[in-house]
Coordinates of N, CA and C and ligand atoms in Angstrom, one line a residue:
X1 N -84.4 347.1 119.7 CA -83.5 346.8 118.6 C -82.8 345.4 118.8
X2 N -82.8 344.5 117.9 CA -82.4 343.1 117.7 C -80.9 343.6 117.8
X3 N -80.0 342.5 118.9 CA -78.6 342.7 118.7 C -77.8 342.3 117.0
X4 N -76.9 343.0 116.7 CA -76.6 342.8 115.1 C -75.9 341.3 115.3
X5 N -76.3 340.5 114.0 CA -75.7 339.0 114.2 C -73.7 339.1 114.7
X6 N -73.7 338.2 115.4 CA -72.3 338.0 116.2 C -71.6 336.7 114.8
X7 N -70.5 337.6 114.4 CA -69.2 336.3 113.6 C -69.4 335.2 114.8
X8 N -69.2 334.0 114.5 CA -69.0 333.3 115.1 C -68.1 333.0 115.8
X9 N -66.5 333.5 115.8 CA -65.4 333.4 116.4 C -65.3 334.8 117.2
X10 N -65.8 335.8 116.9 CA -66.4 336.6 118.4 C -66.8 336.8 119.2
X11 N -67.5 335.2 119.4 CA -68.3 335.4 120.1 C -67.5 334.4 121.3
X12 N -66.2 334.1 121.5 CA -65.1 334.0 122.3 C -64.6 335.0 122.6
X13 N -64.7 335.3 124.2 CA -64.1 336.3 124.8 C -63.1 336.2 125.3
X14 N -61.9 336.4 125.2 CA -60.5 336.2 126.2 C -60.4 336.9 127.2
X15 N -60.3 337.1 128.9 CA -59.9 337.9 129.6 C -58.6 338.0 129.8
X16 N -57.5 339.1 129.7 CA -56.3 339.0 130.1 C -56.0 339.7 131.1
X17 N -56.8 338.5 131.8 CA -56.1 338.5 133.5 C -54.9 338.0 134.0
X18 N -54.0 339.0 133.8 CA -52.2 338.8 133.6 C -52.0 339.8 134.3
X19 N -50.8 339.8 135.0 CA -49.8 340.9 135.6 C -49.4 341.7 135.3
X20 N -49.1 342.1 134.0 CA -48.1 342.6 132.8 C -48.6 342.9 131.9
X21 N -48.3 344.2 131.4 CA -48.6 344.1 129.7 C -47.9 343.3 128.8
X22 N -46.0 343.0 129.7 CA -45.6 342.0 128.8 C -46.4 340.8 129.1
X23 N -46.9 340.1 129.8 CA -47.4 338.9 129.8 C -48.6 338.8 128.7
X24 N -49.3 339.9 128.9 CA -50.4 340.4 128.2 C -50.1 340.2 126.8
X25 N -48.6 340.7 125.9 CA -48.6 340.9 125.0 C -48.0 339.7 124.4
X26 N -46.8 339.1 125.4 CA -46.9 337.7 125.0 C -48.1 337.2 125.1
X27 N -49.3 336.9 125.8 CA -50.3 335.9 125.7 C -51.1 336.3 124.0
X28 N -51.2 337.7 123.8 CA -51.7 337.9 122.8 C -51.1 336.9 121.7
X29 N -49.7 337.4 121.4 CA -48.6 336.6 120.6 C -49.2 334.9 120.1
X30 N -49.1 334.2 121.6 CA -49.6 333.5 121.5 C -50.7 333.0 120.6
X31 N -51.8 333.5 121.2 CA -53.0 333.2 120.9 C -53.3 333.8 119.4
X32 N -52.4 334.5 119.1 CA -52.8 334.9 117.2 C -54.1 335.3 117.0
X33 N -54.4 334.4 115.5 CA -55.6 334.6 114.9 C -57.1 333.9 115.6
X34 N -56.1 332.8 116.7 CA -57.4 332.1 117.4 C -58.1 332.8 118.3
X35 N -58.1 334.4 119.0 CA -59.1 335.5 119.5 C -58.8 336.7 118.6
X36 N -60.2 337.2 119.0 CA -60.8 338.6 118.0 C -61.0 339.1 119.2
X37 N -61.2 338.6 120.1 CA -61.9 339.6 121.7 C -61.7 339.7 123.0
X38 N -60.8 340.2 123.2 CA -60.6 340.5 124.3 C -60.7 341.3 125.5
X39 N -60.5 340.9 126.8 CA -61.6 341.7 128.0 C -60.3 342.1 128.6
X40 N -60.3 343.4 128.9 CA -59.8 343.8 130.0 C -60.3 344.1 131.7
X41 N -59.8 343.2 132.6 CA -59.9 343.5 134.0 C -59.4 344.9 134.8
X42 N -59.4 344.4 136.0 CA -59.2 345.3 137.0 C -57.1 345.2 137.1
X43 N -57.1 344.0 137.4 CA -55.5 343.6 136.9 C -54.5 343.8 135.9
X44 N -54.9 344.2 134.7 CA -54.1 344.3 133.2 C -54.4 346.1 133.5
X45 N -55.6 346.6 133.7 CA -56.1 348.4 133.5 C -55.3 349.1 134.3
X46 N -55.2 348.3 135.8 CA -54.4 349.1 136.4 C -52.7 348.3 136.7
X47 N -52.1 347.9 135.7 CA -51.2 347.5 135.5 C -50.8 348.3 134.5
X48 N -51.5 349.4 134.0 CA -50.4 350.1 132.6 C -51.0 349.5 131.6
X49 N -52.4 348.5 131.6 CA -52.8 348.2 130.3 C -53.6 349.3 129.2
X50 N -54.0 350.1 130.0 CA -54.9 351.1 129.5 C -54.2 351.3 127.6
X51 N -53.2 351.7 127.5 CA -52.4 352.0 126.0 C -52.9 350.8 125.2
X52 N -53.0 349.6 125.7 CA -52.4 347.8 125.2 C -54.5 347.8 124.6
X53 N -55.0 349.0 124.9 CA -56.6 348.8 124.6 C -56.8 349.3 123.1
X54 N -56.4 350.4 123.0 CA -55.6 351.2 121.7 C -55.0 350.9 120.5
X55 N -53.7 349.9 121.1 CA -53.2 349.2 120.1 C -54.0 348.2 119.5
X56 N -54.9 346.8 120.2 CA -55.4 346.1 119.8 C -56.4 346.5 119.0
X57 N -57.2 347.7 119.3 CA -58.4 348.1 118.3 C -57.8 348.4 117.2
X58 N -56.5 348.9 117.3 CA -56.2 349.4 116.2 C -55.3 348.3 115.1
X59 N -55.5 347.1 116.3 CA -54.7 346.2 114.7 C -56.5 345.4 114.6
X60 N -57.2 345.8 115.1 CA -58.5 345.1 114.4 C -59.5 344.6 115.6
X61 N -58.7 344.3 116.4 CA -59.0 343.0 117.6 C -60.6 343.8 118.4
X62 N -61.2 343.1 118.8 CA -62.2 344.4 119.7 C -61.9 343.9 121.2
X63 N -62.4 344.9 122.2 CA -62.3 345.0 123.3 C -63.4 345.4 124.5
X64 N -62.9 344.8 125.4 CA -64.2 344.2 126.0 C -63.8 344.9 127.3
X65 N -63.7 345.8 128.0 CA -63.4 347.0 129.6 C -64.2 346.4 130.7
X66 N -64.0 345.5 131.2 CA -64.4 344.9 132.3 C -63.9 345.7 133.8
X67 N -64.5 347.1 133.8 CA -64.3 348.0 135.1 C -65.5 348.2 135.6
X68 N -66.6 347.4 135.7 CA -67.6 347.3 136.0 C -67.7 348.4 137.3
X69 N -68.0 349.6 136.5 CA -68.2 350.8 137.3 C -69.4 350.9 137.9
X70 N -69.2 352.2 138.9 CA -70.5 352.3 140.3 C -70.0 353.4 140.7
X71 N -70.8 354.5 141.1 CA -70.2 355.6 141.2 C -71.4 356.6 141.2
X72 N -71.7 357.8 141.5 CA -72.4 358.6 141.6 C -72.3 359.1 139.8
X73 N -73.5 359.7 139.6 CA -74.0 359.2 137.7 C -73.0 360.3 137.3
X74 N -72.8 361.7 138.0 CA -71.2 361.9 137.1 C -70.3 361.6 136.5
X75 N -70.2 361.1 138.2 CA -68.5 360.5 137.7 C -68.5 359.1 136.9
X76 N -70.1 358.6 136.5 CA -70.3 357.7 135.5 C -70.1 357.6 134.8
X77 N -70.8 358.8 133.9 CA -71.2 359.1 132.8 C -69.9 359.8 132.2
X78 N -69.3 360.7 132.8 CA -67.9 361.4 132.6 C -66.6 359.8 132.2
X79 N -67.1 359.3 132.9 CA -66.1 357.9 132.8 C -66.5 357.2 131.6
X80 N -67.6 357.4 131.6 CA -67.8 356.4 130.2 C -67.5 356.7 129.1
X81 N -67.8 358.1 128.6 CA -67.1 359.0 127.8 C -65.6 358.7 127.9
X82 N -64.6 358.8 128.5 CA -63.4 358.7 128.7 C -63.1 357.0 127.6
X83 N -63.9 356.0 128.4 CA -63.8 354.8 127.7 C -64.2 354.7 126.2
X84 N -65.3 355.4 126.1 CA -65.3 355.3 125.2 C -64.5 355.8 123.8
X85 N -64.0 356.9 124.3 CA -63.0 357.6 123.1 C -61.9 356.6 122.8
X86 N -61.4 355.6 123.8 CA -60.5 354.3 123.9 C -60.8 353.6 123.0
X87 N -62.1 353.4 122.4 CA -62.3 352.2 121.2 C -63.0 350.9 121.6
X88 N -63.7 350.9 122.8 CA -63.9 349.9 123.4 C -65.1 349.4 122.9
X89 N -65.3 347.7 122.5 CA -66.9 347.9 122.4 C -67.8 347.6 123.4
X90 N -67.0 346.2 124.3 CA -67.8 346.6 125.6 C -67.8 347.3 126.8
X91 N -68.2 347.7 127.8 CA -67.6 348.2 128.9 C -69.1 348.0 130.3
X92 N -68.6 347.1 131.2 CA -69.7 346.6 132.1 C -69.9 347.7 133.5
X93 N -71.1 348.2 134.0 CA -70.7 348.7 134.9 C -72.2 347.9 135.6
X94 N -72.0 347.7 137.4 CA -73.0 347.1 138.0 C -74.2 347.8 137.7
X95 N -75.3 346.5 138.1 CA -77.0 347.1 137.9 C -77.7 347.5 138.5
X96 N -77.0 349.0 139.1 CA -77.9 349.9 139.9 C -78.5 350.8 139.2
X97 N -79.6 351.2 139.4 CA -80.6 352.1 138.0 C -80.1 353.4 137.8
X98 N -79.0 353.9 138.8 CA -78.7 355.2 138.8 C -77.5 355.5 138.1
X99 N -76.6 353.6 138.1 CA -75.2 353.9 137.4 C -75.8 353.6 136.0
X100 N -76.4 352.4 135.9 CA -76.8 352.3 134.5 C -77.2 353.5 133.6
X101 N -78.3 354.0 134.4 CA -78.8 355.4 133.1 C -77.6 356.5 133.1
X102 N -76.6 356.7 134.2 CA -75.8 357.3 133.6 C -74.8 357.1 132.7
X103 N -74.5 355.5 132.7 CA -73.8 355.0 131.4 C -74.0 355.3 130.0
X104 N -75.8 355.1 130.1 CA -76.5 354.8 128.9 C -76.0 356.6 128.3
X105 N -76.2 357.6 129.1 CA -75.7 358.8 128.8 C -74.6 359.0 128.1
X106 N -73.4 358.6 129.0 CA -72.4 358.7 128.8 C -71.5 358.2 127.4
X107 N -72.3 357.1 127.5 CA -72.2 356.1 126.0 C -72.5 357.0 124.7
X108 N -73.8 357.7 124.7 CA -74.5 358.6 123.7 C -73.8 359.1 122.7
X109 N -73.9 358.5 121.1 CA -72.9 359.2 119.9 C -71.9 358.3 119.8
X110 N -71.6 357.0 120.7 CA -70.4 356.4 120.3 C -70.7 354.9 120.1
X111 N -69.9 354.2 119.5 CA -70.2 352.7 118.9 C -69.7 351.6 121.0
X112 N -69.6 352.4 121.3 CA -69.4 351.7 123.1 C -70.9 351.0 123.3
X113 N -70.6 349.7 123.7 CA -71.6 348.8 124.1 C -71.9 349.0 125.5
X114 N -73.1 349.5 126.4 CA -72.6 348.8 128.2 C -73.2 347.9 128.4
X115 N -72.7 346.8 128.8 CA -73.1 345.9 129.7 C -73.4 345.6 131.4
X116 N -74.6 345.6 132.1 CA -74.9 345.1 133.0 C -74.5 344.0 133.8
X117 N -74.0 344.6 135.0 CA -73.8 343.3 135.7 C -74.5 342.9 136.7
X118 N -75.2 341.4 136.7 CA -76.4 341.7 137.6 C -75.9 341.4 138.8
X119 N -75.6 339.8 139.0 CA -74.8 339.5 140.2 C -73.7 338.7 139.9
X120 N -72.8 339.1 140.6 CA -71.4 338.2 139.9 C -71.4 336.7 140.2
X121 N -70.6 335.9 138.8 CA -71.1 334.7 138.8 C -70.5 333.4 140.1
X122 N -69.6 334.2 140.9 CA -69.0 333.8 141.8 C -70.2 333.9 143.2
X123 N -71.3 334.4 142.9 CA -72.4 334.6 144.4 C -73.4 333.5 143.9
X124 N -73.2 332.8 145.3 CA -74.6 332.0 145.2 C -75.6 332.9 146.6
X125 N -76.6 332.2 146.8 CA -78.2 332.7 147.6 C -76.8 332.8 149.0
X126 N -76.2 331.9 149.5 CA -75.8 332.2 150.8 C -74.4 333.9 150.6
X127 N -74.3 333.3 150.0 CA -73.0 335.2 149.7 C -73.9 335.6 149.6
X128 N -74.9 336.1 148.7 CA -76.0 337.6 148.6 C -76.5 337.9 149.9
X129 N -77.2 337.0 150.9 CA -77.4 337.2 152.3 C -76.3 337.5 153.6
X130 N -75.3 337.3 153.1 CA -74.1 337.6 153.4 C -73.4 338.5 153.2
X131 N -74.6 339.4 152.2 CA -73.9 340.8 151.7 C -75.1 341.8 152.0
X132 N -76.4 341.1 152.8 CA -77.2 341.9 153.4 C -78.6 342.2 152.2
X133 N -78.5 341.1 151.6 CA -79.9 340.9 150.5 C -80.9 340.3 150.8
X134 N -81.9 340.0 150.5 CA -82.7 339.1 151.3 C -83.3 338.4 150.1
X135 N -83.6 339.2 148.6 CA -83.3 338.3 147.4 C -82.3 337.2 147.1
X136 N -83.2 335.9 146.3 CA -82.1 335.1 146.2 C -81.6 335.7 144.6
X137 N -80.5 334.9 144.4 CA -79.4 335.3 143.1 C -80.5 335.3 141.9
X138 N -81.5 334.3 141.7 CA -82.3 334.2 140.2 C -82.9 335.7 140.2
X139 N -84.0 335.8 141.6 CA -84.6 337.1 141.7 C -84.4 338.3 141.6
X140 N -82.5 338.5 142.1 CA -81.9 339.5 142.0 C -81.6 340.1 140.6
X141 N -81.1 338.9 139.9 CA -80.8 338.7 138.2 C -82.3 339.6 137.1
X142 N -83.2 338.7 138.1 CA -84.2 338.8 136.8 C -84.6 340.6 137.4
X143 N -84.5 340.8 138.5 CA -84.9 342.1 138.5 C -84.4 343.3 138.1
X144 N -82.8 343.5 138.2 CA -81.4 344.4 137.6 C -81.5 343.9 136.3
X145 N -82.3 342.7 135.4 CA -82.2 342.6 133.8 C -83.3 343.5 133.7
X146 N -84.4 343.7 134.0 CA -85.8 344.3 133.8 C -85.1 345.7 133.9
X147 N -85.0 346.1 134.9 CA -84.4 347.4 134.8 C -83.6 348.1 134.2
X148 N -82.2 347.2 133.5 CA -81.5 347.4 132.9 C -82.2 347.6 131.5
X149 N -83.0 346.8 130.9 CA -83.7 347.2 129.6 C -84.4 348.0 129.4
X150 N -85.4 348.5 130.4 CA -85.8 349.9 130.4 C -84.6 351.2 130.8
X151 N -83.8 350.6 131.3 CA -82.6 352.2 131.0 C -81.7 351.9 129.6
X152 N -82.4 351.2 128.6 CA -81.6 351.2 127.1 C -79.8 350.8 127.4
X153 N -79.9 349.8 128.5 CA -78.7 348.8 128.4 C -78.7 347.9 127.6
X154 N -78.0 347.7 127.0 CA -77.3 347.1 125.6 C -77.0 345.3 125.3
X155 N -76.8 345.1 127.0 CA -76.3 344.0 127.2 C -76.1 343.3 128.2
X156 N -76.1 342.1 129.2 CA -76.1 341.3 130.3 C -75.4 340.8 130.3
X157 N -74.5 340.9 131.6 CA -73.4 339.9 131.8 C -74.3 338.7 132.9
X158 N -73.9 338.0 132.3 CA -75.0 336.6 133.5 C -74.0 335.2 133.0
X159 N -74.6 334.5 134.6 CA -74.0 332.8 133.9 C -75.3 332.2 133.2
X160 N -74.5 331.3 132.5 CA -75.2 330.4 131.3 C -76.3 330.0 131.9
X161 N -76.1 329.5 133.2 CA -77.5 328.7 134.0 C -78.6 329.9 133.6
X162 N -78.5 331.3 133.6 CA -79.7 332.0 133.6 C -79.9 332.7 132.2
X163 N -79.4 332.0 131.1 CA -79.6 332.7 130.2 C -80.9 332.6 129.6
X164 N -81.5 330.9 129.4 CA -82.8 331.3 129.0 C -83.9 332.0 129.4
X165 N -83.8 331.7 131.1 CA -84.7 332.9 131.9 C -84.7 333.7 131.1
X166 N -83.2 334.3 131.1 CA -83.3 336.1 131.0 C -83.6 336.1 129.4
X167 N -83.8 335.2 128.8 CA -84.5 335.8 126.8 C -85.7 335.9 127.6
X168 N -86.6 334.8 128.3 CA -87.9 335.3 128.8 C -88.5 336.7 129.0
X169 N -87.5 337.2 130.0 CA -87.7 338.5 130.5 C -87.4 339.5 130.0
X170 N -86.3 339.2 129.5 CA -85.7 340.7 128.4 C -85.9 340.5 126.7
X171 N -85.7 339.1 126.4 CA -86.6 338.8 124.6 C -84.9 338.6 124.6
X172 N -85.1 339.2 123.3 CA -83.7 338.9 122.6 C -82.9 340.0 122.0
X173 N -83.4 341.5 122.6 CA -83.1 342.6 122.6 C -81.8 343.0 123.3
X174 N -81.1 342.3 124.0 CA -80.1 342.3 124.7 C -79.1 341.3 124.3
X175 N -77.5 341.5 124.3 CA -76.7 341.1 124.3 C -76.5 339.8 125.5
X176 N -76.5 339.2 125.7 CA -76.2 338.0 127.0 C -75.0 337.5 127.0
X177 N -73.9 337.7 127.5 CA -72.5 337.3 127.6 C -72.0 336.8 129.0
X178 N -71.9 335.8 129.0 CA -71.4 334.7 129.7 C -70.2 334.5 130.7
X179 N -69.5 334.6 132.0 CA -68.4 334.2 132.1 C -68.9 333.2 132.9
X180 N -68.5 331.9 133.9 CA -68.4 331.0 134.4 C -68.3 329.9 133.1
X181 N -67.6 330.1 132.5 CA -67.7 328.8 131.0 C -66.4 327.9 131.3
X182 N -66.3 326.9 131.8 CA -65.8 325.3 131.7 C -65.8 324.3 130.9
X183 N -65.2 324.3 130.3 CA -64.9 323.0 129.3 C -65.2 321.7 129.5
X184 N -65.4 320.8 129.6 CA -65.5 319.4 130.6 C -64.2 319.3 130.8
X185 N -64.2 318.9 131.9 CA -63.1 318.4 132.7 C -62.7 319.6 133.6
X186 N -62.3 321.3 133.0 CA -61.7 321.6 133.7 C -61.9 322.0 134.9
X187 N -60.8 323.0 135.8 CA -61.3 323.0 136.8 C -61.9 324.4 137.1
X188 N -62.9 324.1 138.1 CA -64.3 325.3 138.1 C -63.3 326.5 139.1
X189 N -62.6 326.5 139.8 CA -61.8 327.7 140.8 C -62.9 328.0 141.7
X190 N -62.9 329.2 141.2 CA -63.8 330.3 142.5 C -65.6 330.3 141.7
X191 N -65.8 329.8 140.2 CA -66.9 330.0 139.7 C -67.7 329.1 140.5
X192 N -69.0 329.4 140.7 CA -69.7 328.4 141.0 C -71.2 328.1 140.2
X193 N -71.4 329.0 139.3 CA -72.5 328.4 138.1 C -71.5 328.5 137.1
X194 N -71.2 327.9 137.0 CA -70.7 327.1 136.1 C -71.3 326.1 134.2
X195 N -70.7 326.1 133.0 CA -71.5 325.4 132.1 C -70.2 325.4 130.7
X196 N -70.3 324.6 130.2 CA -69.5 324.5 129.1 C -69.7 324.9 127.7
X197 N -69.0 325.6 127.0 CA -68.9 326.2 126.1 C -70.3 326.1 125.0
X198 N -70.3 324.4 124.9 CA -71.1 324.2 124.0 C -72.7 324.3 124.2
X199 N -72.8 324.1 125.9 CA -74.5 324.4 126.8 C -74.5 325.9 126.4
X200 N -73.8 326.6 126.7 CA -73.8 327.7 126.9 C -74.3 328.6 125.6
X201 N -73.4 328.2 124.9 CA -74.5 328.8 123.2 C -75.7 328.0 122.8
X202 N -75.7 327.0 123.6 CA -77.3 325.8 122.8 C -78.3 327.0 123.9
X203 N -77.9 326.9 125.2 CA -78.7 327.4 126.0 C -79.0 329.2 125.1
X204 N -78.1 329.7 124.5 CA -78.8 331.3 124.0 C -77.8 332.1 124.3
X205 N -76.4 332.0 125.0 CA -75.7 333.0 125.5 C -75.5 333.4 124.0
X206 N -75.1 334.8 123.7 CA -74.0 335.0 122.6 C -72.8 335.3 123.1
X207 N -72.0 335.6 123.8 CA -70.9 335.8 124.2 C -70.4 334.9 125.1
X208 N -69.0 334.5 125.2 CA -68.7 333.4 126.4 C -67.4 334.0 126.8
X209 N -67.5 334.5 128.0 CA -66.2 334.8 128.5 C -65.3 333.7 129.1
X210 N -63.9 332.8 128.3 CA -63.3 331.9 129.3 C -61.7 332.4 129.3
X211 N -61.3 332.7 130.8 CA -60.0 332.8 131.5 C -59.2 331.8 131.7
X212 N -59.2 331.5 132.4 CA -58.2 330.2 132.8 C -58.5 329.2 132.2
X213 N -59.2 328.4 131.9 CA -59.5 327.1 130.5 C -58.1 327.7 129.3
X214 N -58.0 328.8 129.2 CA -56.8 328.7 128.4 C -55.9 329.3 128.6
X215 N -56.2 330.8 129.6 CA -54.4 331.4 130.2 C -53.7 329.9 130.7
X216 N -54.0 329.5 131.3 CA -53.6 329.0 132.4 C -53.1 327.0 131.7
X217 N -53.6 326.7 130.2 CA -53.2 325.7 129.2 C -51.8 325.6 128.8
X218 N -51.9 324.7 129.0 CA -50.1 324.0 128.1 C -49.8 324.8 127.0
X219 N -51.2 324.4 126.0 CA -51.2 325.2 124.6 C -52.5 326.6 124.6
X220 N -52.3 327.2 125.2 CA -53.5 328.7 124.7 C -54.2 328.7 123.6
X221 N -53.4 328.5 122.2 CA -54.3 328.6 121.2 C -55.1 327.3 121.0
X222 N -54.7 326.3 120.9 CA -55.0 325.2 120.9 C -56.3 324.8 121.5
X223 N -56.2 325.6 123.0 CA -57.6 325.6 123.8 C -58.6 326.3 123.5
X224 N -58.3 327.5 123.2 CA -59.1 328.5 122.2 C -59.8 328.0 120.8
X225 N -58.9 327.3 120.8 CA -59.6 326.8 118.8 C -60.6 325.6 119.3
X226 N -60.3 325.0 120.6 CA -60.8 323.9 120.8 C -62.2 324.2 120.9
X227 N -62.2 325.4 121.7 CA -63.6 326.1 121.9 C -64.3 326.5 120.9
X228 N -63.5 326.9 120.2 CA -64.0 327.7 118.5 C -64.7 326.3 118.2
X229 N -64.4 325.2 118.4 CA -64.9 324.1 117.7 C -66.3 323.7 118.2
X230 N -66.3 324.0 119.8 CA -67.7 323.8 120.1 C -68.8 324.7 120.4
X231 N -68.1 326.1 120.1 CA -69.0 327.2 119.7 C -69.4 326.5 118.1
X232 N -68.9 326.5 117.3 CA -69.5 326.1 115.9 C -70.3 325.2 115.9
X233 N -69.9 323.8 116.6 CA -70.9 323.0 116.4 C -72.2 322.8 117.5
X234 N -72.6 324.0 117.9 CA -73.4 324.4 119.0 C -74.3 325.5 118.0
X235 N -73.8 326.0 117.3 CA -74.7 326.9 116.2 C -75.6 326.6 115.2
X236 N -75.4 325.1 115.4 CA -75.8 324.6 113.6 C -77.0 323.8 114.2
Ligands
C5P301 O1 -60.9 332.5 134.5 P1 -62.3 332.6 134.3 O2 -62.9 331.9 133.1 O3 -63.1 332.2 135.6 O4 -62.6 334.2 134.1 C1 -63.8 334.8 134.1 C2 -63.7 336.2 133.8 O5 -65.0 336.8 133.8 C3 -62.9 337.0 134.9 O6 -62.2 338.0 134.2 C4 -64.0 337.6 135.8 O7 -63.6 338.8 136.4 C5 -65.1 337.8 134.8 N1 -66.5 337.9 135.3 C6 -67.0 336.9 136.1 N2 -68.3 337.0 136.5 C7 -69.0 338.1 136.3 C8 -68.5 339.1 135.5 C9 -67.2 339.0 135.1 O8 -66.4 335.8 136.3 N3 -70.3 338.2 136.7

């Protein structure tokens, strides 16, 4: 099934990787009508954000559960159900074939998206062998996508650098959503594939997860729109 066409200003993902729900709700404030989508971490979920998921679906906003689950396929699939009654549309859990197909279960009857995570975009070839892999990062990618599409996963979290690979391997049947996205200039942190907004949709992503390019801005919205600007002229 072809992913359903993405609004264009959705296809900006905000993570609110904040301390607080108040930070949280001020940043929302901020940022107004310049995000539609927002991701929740490991930081905001278990800070008491869990309620702050609720409210936003319910003033329109969608939401993106970044608890990229792993777990024996009960306590998966039991969990996903839970998320899912939350409103969420995406929700990532890693790409082992046993957490995945229990997602895909768990998901069953509800408008909840899962997303795949193949290898986080902070691992290059020397981390993966440092975590006892003997695959390098492309290999690893392209193999948890393959598998991921035969367990009726929905969507891929990957960096930009591997997005056109992965239309090769998976088509265009899959969602492909993005985090390591840099603006020019800014600074890269802890990412290390790295690509900017505007590569990143020419390259095929549809989703672009960016954090700090704008928590972390003078002006938040401002940075946000700025992106909106080269999400658009990256589509045409
Ligand atoms: O601040 P920055 O733009 O680096 O934030 C990227 C976000 O995407 C963070 O919330 C991070 O946890 C998330 N993420 C990632 N790499 C993945 C999956 C999620 O950076 N593979």
């Amino acid at each position: 099934m072809q992913p359903a066409k993405i609004a264009p200003r959705d296809r900006l993902i905000v993570p609110l990787d904040l301390p607080s729900v108040e930070a949280a709700d001020a940043m929302i404030s901020k940022l107004g009508d310049a995000v539609t989508f927002y991701k929740f971490g490991y930081q905001l979920a278990y800070a008491g954000g869990l309620p702050l998921v609720q409210k936003l679906v319910g003033s329109g906003k969608k939401v993106f559960l970044d608890l990229k689950l792993h777990d024996i396929s009960n306590t998966v699939a039991r969990g996903v159900e839970s998320v899912a009654r939350l409103g969420a549309t995406f929700l990532t859990v890693h790409a082992y074939p046993q957490t995945l197909k229990a997602a895909v279960e768990g998901r069953a009857g509800s408008n909840l998206k899962i997303l795949a995570v193949t290898v986080l975009t902070s691992y290059d070839d020397g981390d993966l062998h440092a975590a006892g892999y003997r695959l390098s990062v492309s290999d690893l990618v392209e193999a948890r996508a393959q598998q991921a599409q035969v367990l009726g996963v929905d969507g891929i979290v990957c960096s930009a650098e591997e997005v056109a690979h992965l239309h090769k391997i998976v088509g265009h049947q899959m969602y492909l959503v993005t985090p390591g996205i840099r603006p020019a200039g800014a600074v890269a942190g802890d990412q290390k594939r790295i690509m900017t907004p505007g590569r990143a949709i020419a390259a095929g992503a549809d989703y672009l997860v960016v954090g700090r390019p704008i928590l972390e801005a003078a002006d938040p919205k401002a940075a946000a729109e700025a992106i909106h600007i080269e999400i658009a002229q990256s589509l045409v």
